[in-house]
Every structure is written in C-alpha cells, then in structure tokens.
Coordinates of C-alpha atoms and ligand atoms in Angstrom, one line a residue:
X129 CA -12.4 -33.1 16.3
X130 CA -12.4 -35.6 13.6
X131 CA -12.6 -35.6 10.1
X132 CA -10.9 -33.2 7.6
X133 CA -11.4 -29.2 8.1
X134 CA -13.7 -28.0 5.5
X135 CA -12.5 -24.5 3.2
X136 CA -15.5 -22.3 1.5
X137 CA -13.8 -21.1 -1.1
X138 CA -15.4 -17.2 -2.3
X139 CA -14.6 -15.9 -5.5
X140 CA -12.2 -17.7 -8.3
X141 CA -10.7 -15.3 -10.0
X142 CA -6.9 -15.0 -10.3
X143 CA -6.2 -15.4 -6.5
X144 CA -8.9 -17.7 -6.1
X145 CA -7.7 -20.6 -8.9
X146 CA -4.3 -20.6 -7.6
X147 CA -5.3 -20.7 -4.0
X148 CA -7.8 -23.9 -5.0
X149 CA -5.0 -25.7 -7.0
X150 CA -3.0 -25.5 -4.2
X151 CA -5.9 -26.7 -1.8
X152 CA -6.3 -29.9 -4.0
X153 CA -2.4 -30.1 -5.2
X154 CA -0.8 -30.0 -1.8
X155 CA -3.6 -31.1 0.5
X156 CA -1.4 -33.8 2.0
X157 CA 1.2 -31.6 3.3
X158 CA -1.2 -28.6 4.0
X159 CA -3.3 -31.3 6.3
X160 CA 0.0 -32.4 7.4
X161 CA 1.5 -28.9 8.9
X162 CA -2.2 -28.3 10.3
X163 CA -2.0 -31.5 12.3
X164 CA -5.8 -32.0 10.1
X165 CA -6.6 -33.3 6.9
X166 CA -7.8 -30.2 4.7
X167 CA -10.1 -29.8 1.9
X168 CA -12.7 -27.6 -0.1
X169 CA -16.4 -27.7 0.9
X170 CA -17.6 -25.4 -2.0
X171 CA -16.8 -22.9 -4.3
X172 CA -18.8 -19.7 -4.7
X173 CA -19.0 -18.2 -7.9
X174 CA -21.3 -15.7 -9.8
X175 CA -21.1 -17.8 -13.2
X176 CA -20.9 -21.0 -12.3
X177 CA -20.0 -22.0 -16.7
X178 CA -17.3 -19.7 -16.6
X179 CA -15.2 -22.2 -14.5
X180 CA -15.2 -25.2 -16.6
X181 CA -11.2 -26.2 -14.3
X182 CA -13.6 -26.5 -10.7
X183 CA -15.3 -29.9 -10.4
X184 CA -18.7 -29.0 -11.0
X185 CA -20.2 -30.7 -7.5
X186 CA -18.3 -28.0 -5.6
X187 CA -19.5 -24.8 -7.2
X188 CA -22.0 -22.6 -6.2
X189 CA -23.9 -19.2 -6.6
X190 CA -25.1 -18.9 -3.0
X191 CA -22.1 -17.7 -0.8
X192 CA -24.4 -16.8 1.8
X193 CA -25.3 -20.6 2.0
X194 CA -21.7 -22.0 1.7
X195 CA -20.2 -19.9 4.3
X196 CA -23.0 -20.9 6.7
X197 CA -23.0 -24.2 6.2
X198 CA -22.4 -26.1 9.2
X199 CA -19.5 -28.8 7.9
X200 CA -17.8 -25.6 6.7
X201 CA -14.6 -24.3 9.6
X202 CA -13.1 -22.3 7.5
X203 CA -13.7 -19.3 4.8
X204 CA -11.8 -17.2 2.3
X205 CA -12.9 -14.4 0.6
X206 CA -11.1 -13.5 -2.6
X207 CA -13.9 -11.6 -4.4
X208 CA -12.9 -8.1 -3.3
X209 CA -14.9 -5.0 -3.5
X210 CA -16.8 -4.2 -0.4
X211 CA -20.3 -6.2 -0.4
X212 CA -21.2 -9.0 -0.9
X213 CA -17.8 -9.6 0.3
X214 CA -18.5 -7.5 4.0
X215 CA -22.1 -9.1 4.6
X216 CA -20.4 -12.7 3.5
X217 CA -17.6 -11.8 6.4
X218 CA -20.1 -10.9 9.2
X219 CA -21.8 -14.0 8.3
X220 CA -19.3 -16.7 8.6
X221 CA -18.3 -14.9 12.0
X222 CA -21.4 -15.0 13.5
X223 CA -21.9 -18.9 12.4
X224 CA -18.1 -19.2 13.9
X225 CA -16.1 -19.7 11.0
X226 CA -12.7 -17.3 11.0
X227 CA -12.5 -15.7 7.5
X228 CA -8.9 -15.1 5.1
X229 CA -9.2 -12.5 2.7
X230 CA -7.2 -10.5 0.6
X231 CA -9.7 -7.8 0.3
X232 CA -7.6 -4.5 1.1
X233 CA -10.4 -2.2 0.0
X234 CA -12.4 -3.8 2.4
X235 CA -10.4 -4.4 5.5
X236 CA -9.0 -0.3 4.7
X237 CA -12.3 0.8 4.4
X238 CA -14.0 -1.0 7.7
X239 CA -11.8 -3.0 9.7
X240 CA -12.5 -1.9 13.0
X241 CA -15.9 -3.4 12.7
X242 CA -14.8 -6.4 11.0
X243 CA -12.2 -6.9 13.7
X244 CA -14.7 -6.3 16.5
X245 CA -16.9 -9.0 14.8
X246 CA -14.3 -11.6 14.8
X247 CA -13.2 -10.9 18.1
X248 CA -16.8 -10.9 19.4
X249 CA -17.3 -14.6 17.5
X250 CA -13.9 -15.8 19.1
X251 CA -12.8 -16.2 16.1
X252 CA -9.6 -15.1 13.4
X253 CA -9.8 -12.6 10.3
X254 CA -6.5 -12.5 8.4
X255 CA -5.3 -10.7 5.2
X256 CA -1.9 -11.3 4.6
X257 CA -2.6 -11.5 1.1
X258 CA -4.1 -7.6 1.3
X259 CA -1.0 -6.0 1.6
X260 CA 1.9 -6.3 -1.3
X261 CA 1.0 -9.9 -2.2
X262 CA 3.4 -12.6 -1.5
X263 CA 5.4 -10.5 0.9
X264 CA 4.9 -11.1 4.3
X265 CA 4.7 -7.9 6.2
X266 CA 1.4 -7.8 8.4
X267 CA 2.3 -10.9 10.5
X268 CA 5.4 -9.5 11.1
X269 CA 4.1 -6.4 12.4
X270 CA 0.9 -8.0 14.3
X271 CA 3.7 -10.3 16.2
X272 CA 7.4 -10.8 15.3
X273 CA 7.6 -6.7 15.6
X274 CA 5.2 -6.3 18.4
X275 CA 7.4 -6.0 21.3
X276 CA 9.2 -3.1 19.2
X277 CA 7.7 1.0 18.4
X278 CA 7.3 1.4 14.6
X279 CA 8.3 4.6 14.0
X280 CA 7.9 4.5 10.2
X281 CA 7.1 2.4 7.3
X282 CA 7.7 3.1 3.8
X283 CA 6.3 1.3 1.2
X284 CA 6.5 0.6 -2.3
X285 CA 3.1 -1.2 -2.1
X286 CA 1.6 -0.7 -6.2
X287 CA 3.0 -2.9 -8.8
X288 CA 1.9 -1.0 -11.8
X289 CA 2.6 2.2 -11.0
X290 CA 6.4 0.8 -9.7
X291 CA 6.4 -0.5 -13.7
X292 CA 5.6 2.6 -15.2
X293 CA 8.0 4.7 -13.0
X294 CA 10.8 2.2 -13.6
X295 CA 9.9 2.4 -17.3
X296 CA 9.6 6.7 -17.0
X297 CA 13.5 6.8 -15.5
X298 CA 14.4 3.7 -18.3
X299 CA 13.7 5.1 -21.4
X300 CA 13.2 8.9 -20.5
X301 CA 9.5 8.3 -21.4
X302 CA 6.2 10.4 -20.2
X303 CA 3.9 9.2 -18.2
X304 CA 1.2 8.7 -20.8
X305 CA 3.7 6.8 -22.9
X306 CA 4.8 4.4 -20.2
X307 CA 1.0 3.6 -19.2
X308 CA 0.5 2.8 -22.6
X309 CA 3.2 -0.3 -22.4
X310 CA 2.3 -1.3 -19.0
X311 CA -1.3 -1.9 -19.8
X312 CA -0.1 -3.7 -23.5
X313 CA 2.1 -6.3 -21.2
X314 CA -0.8 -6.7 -18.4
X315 CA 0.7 -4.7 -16.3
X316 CA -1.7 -2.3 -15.5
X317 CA -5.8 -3.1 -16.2
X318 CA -7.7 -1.7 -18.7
X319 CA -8.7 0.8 -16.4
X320 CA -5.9 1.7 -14.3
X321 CA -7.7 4.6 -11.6
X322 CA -7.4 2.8 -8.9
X323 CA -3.5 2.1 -8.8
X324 CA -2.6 5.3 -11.4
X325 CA -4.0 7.4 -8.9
X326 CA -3.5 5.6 -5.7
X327 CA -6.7 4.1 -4.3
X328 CA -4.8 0.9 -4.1
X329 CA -2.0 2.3 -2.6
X330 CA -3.8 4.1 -0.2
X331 CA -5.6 1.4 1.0
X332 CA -2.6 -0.8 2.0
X333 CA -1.0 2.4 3.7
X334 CA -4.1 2.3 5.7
X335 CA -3.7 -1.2 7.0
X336 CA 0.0 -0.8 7.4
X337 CA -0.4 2.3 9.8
X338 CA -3.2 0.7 11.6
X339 CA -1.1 -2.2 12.4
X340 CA 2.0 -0.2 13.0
X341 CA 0.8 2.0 15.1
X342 CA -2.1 0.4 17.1
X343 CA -4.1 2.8 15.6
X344 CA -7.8 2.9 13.5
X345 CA -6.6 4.2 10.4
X346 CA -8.8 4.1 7.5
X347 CA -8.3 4.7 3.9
X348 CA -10.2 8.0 4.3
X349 CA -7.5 9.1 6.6
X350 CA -4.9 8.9 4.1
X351 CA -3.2 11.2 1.8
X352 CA -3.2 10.4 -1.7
X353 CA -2.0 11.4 -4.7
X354 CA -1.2 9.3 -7.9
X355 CA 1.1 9.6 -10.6
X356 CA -0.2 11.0 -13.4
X357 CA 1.0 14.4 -12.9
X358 CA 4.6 13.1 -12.7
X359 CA 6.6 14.2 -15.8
X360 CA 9.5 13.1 -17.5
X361 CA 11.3 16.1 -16.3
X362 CA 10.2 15.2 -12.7
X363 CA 12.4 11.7 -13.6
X364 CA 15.1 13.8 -14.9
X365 CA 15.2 16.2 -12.4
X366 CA 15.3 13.1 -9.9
X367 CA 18.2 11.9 -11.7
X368 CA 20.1 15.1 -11.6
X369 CA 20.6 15.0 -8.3
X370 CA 20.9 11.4 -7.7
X371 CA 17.1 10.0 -7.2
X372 CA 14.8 8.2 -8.4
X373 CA 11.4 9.1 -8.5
X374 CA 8.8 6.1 -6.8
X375 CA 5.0 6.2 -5.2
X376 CA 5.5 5.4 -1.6
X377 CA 3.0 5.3 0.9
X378 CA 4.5 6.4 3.8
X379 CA 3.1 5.9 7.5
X380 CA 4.6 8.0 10.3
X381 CA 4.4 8.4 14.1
X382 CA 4.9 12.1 14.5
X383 CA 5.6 13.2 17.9
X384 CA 4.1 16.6 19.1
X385 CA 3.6 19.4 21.8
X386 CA 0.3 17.4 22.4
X387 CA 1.0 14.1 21.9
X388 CA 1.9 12.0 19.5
X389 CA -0.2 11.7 16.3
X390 CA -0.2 9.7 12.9
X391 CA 0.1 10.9 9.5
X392 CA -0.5 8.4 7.0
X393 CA -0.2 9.3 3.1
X394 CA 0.3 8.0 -0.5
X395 CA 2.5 10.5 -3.4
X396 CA 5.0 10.1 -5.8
X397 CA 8.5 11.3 -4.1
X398 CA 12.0 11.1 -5.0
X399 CA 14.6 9.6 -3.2
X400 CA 18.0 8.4 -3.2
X401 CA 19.3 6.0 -5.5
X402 CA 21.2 4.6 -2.2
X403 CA 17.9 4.0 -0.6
X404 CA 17.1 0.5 -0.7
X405 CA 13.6 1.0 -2.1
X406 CA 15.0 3.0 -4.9
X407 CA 16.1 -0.6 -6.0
X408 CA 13.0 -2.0 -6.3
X409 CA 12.2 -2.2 -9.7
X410 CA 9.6 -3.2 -12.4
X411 CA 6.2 -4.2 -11.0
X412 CA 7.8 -5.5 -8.0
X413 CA 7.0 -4.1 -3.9
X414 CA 8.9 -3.8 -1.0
X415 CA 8.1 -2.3 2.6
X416 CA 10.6 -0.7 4.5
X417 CA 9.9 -0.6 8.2
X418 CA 11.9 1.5 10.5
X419 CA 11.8 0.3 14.5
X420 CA 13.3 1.9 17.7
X421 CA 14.9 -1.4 19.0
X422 CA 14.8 -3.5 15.4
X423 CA 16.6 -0.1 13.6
X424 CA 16.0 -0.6 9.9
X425 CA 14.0 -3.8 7.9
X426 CA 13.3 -4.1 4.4
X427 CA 11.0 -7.0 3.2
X428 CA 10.7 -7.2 -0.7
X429 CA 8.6 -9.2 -3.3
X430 CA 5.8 -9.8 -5.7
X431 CA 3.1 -7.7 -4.8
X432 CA 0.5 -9.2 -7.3
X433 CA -0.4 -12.5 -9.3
X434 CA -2.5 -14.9 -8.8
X435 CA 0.3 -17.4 -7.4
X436 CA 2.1 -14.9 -5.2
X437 CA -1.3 -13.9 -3.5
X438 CA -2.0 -17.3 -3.3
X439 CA 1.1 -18.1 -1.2
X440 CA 0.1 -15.6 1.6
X441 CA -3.7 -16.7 1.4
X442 CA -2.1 -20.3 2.2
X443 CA -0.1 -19.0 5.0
X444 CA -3.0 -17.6 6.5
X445 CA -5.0 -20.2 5.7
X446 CA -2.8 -22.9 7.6
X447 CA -2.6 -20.3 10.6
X448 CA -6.3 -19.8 11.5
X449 CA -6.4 -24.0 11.0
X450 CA -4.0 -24.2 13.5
X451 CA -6.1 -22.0 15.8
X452 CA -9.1 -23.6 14.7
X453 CA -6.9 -26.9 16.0
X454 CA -6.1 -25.8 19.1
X455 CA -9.8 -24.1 20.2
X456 CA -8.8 -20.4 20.2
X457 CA -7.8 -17.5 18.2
X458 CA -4.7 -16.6 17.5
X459 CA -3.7 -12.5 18.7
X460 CA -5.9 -9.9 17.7
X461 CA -5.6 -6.4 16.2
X462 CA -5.2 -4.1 19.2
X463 CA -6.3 0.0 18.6
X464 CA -5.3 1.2 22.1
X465 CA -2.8 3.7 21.1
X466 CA -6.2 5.6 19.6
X467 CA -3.2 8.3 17.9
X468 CA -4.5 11.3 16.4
X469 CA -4.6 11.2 12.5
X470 CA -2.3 14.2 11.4
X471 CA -3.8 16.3 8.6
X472 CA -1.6 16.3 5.4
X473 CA -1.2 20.3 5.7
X474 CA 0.5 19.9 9.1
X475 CA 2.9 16.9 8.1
X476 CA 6.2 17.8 8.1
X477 CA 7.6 17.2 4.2
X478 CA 9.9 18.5 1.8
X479 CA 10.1 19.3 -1.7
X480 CA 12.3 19.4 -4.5
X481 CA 11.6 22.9 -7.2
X482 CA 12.8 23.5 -10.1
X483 CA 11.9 26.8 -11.6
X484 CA 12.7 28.9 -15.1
X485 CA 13.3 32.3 -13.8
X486 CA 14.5 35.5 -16.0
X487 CA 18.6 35.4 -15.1
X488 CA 19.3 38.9 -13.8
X489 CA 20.1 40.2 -10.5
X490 CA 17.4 39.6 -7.6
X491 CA 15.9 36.8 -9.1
X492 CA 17.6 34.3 -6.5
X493 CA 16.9 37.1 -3.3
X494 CA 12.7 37.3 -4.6
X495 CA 13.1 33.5 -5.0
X496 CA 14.7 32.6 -1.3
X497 CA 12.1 35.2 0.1
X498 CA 9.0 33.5 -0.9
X499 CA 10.4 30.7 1.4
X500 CA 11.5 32.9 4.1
X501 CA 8.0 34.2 4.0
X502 CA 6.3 30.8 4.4
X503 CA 8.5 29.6 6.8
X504 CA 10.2 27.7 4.7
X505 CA 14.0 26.6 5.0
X506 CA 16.2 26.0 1.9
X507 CA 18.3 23.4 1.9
X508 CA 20.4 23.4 -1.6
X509 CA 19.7 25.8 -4.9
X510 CA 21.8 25.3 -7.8
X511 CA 21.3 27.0 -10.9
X512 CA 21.9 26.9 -14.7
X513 CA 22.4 29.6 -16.6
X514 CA 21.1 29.8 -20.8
X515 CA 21.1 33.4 -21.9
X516 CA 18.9 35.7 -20.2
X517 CA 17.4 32.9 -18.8
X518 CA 18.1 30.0 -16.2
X519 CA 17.2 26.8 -14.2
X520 CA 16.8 27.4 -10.4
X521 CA 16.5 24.0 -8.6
X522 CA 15.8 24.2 -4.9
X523 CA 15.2 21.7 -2.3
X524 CA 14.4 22.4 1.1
X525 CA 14.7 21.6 4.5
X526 CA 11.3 19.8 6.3
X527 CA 8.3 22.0 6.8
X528 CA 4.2 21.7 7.3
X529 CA 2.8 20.6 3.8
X530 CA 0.9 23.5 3.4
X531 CA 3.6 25.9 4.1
X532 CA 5.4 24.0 1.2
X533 CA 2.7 23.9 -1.2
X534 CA 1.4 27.6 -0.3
X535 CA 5.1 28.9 -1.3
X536 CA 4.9 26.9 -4.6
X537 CA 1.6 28.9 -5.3
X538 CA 3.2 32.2 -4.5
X539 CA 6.5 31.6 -7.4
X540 CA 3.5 30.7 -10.2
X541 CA 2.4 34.4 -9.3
X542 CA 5.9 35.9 -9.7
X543 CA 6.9 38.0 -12.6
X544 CA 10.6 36.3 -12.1
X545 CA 9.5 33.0 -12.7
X546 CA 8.6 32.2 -16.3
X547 CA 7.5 28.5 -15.2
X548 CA 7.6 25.7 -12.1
X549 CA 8.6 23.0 -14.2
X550 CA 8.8 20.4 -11.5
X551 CA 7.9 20.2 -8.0
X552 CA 7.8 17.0 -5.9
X553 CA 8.5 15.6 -2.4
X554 CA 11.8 14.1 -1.2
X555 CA 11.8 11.6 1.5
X556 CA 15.4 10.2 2.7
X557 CA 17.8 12.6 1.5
X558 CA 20.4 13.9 4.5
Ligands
HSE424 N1 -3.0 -3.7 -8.6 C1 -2.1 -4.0 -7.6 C2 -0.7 -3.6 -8.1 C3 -2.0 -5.4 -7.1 O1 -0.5 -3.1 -9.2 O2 0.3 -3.8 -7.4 C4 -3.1 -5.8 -6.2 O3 -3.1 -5.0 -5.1

C-alpha cells in the first residue's frame, strides 16, 4: 500500500470539528503512529454554508457517495441518530471500509447486526467515543480485561444529570431548580429527555453489559428510570445517612438456580459517600468495573465535549488504521455467553424508605409487617419523633424488585402512614 489512508469524515457537529482539526493539526504524528500518512477525503454535511471553518473542496451532501468512494479506507460517523447513520454504516462495510463512530443510540439499539456486518466485510467497527467520552472503558473491556469475568460494572455514564445531582446535594436545591442552571450553563440541551430521563444512560449501560458479559444486550433490555422524580428530600435523606444520591447504570451477572443471567438497568440510587463514584462530581463520568481476578477498577473522565470525544474517536481511529496497515481486523465483539436478560422485577435490589407515620404504639409492628409479608428483610429503621407524629426511615436488606416496590404500594394504603416521602435504591452499602 502506498499513498496516504484516506478519512470520510460524516457529520461536523461538536465531535466532528474537533476530530477534523485534529486530522489536519496533527496529521504528521497521527501518520506517524500508523506507520501511513493520513488525511481527509471528504466531509459530509447536510448544510454545506453552515461550515464556513471546512475547506470548501472537501465538503459534501452525499455521504452515501463519500463513504463509497473507492480512494476512501476509512469512515467515521459522528452524526448520531439511527439512519442515515445505520444505512451509511452497512455501506462503507460492504465497500470494505471499517467504520468509528460514536453513535451509542445506534450501536445500543442494533449492534449485533452491525457487528455481524463488519465481521462479514473483514472489516473493524469501533465506538470508543459512544461510551462516557474521553474515558477509555470499551477497549479495556473488549481486550485488556478479557482474560478476566466481569462481574459488575457501575457507571456514572450522563454528564448532565451527574451536574444536576451534584448541584441537588450542593445547594439543597429541587430538581426543577437545578435543571434550570444546568441548561443556563450548557449543561444540559434545550431539551434534556433523553439524559433527564435516561435514554442516554441506558444506552451506554447497554453496550457496557454487552461487552462485559459477552452478551446481546440491547437498549430495550434495560431498566430505566431518570431523575426527575428525585427530590430534595431524597438528597437529604441520602445525606442523613451518609450518601449521596447519583444515576448509575448498573450491569450485573446474576447467578441463578438455572443459570446465570444478566440484568442490566439505569435509576437514580444512593450510595456511600466512601464509594469512589460518590466522588465524581459535576458533569463529569466514571465507570467502576468489578472483575473476579482484576478485583475492583475505576476509570474516570469527561464524558462529553467536543474535544474529549474527539480524543477517543482519534484513538480508534489510529487503531482500525493500524489494522487497515497490517491487512486484518483487529478482535471482534464475541456474544457466546448468549446470558439470559433478567427482568427488573426479579433483580435483586434494595431500597431506602422514609415514611411519616402517626407516632403511637403499633405503628413500627404494621410497618415491619408489610415487609415480612412481601418477603422483604429490614436491614436498619430509625425514627424521629415530633408530637403525635414521626419519621420512620428504613432500609432493607436485598430482595426481587417487585417484592420491593409491591411493599412500597402496600404502606401508601396504610392508615399509619400519613405519607412515603422518599423511596429510592441503595447500591454499595454493607
Ligand atoms: N449528553 C451526554 C451527557 C453526553 O450529558 O453526558 C453525550 O453522551
């Protein structure tokens, strides 16, 4: 092979600007770590005036046409969204080209068959850049952790919805209040859905478990709830008994009578301030991966901007050269394992109540019994005492979901219980 390796560049946006001033910045020592001299065949835009910074030769509304150009090796995708972005994909595979994207919608949504196309073209699909931005956590767990079992990740994988909970424990602020800054200092869009109630979140949790666990796992599979039901006295509560409240998408192996079985999901849960995610402040993400033989690894950065993304497109970028260097792909995405996807009502979880109950004897006893009914163990109950009245908090010990949320419906109905004034998971308490 002679002659430099040719980039079609798809979409411009954010991610894509930083990734092309990097391409024509640093294209001496990118060319130089991929043993080839690298540059940008074409850049595919939808309005071409709007991007008055790319060198007008090289822009282009026909991405079908770019990526399927023959002087083209290599593509990335940075529009998002599922088509064109899918049918762009399946076409630079079939014409031979391996693909970088950062599309996690896309790849959580249908990367089986996008994997299967690469493979079947011979060719490499990477998204680094899909997963909590600049952090480098899939290569890690397609190959530095692949001689080890994942048992469990936890991630802190949304930016804005990190900010606003840092912001709610802060100041003591509501959720409503706290959206309102984080969307004044661009930290959440104009219309925040799809990280508030954790669409984004649950996306990455899907790729995450599928690499973990050797598993198809798609976002469909995963459990999700956002954040807008979390209240200031949910952060308080947290607090009071030394937590923090954050949105973690957490992927499990769960082992079982008939196997074992994943259960993959995305909620706002409290946990300890001595956690090291509890640490993770601002709009910032950090994945904590826990391996049978590796024990415990955090791995912590920006999860957004355009640079940041950029960084992990590059990576990848300068990995499938390589490959493209040395005539072969570089390891695929194996879904052997096949695991079961565990429903949310059988995953094992517990929760953290706090309840306003009338203070006279036999509240507590018609209280604990609602749990004893569902099968539920308690783990601590303190309570507060003001007048006739007083705070129970409870937190229990692991049980099904279901059971948990079933015995949270049963103490609205009580006569006892004058309000449930907070109710949320716990993960990592002892
Ligand atoms: N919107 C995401 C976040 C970044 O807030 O973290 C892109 O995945």
């Amino acid at each position: 092979m002679t002659g430099p390796l040719k980039v079609a560049l798809l979409g411009c946006g954010t991610v894509g600007s930083a990734v092309l001033r990097v391409l024509q910045g640093q294209a001496d020592e990118l060319g130089a770590r991929i043993g080839r001299p690298v540059e940008v065949a074409g850049v595919a835009v939808r309005r071409p005036a709007h991007h008055p910074d790319v060198p007008a030769h090289l822009l282009t509304t026909d991405a079908h046409a770019l990526v399927t150009r023959d002087d083209v090796d290599l593509v990335v995708e940075v529009i998002g969204g599922i088509e064109p972005a899918r049918s762009l994909m399946l076409a630079a595979f079939e014409a031979g080209k391996s693909v970088v994207s950062a599309n996690k919608a896309l790849l959580a949504d249908d990367g089986v068959a996008l994997h299967a196309a690469a493979a079947k073209a011979g060719v490499d699909l990477h998204y680094e850049a899909a997963v909590a931005g600049a952090i480098p956590i899939l290569r890690p767990l397609r190959e530095s952790l692949v001689g080890d079992q994942l048992s469990r990740i936890v991630g802190i994988v949304n930016g804005t919805t990190n900010y606003i909970l840092s912001r709610m424990a802060e100041t003591g602020a509501g959720f409503g209040e706290a959206l309102a800054e984080a969307t004044e200092l661009g930290y959440a869009e104009a219309d925040p859905t799809a990280d508030v109630d954790g669409f984004d979140a649950a996306a990455k949790a899907a790729i995450l478990a599928s690499l973990a666990f050797h598993t198809p796992v798609s976002a469909a599979d995963v459990h999700r709830e956002g954040i807008s039901t979390v209240t200031a006295t949910d952060v308080a509560r947290a607090a009071e008994i030394g937590c923090t409240v954050k949105l973690l998408a957490i992927c499990e192996r769960v082992p079982g009578e008939d196997g074992d079985s994943v259960a993959v999901r995305v909620h706002p849960a409290m946990i300890p301030t001595s956690h090291p995610l509890a640490s993770v402040g601002g709009a910032f993400n950090a994945v904590f991966v826990e391996a049978e033989a590796a024990g415990q690894l955090m791995f912590y950065g920006q999860g957004a901007g355009g640079e940041p993304t950029a960084s992990a497109v590059l990576g990848d970028l300068v990995a499938v050269a390589r490959n493209r260097m040395t005539g072969a792909p570089g390891p695929g995405v194996t879904g052997y394992a096949n695991l079961a996807v565990r429903p949310m009502a059988e995953t094992p979880t517990r929760y953290h109540v706090s309840l306003d109950v009338a203070d006279k004897p036999g509240v507590l006893a018609a209280v604990a019994q609602e749990f004893a009914t569902h099968d539920v163990s308690i783990s601590t109950v303190r309570q507060t005492g003001r007048g006739d009245a007083a705070t129970l908090v409870i937190v229990t010990h692991s049980a099904p979901d279901a059971a948990l949320s079933a015995t949270i419906s049963a103490l609205r109905e009580m006569p006892a219980v004058r309000g449930v004034t907070s109710v949320l998971r716990v993960e990592g308490l002892s």
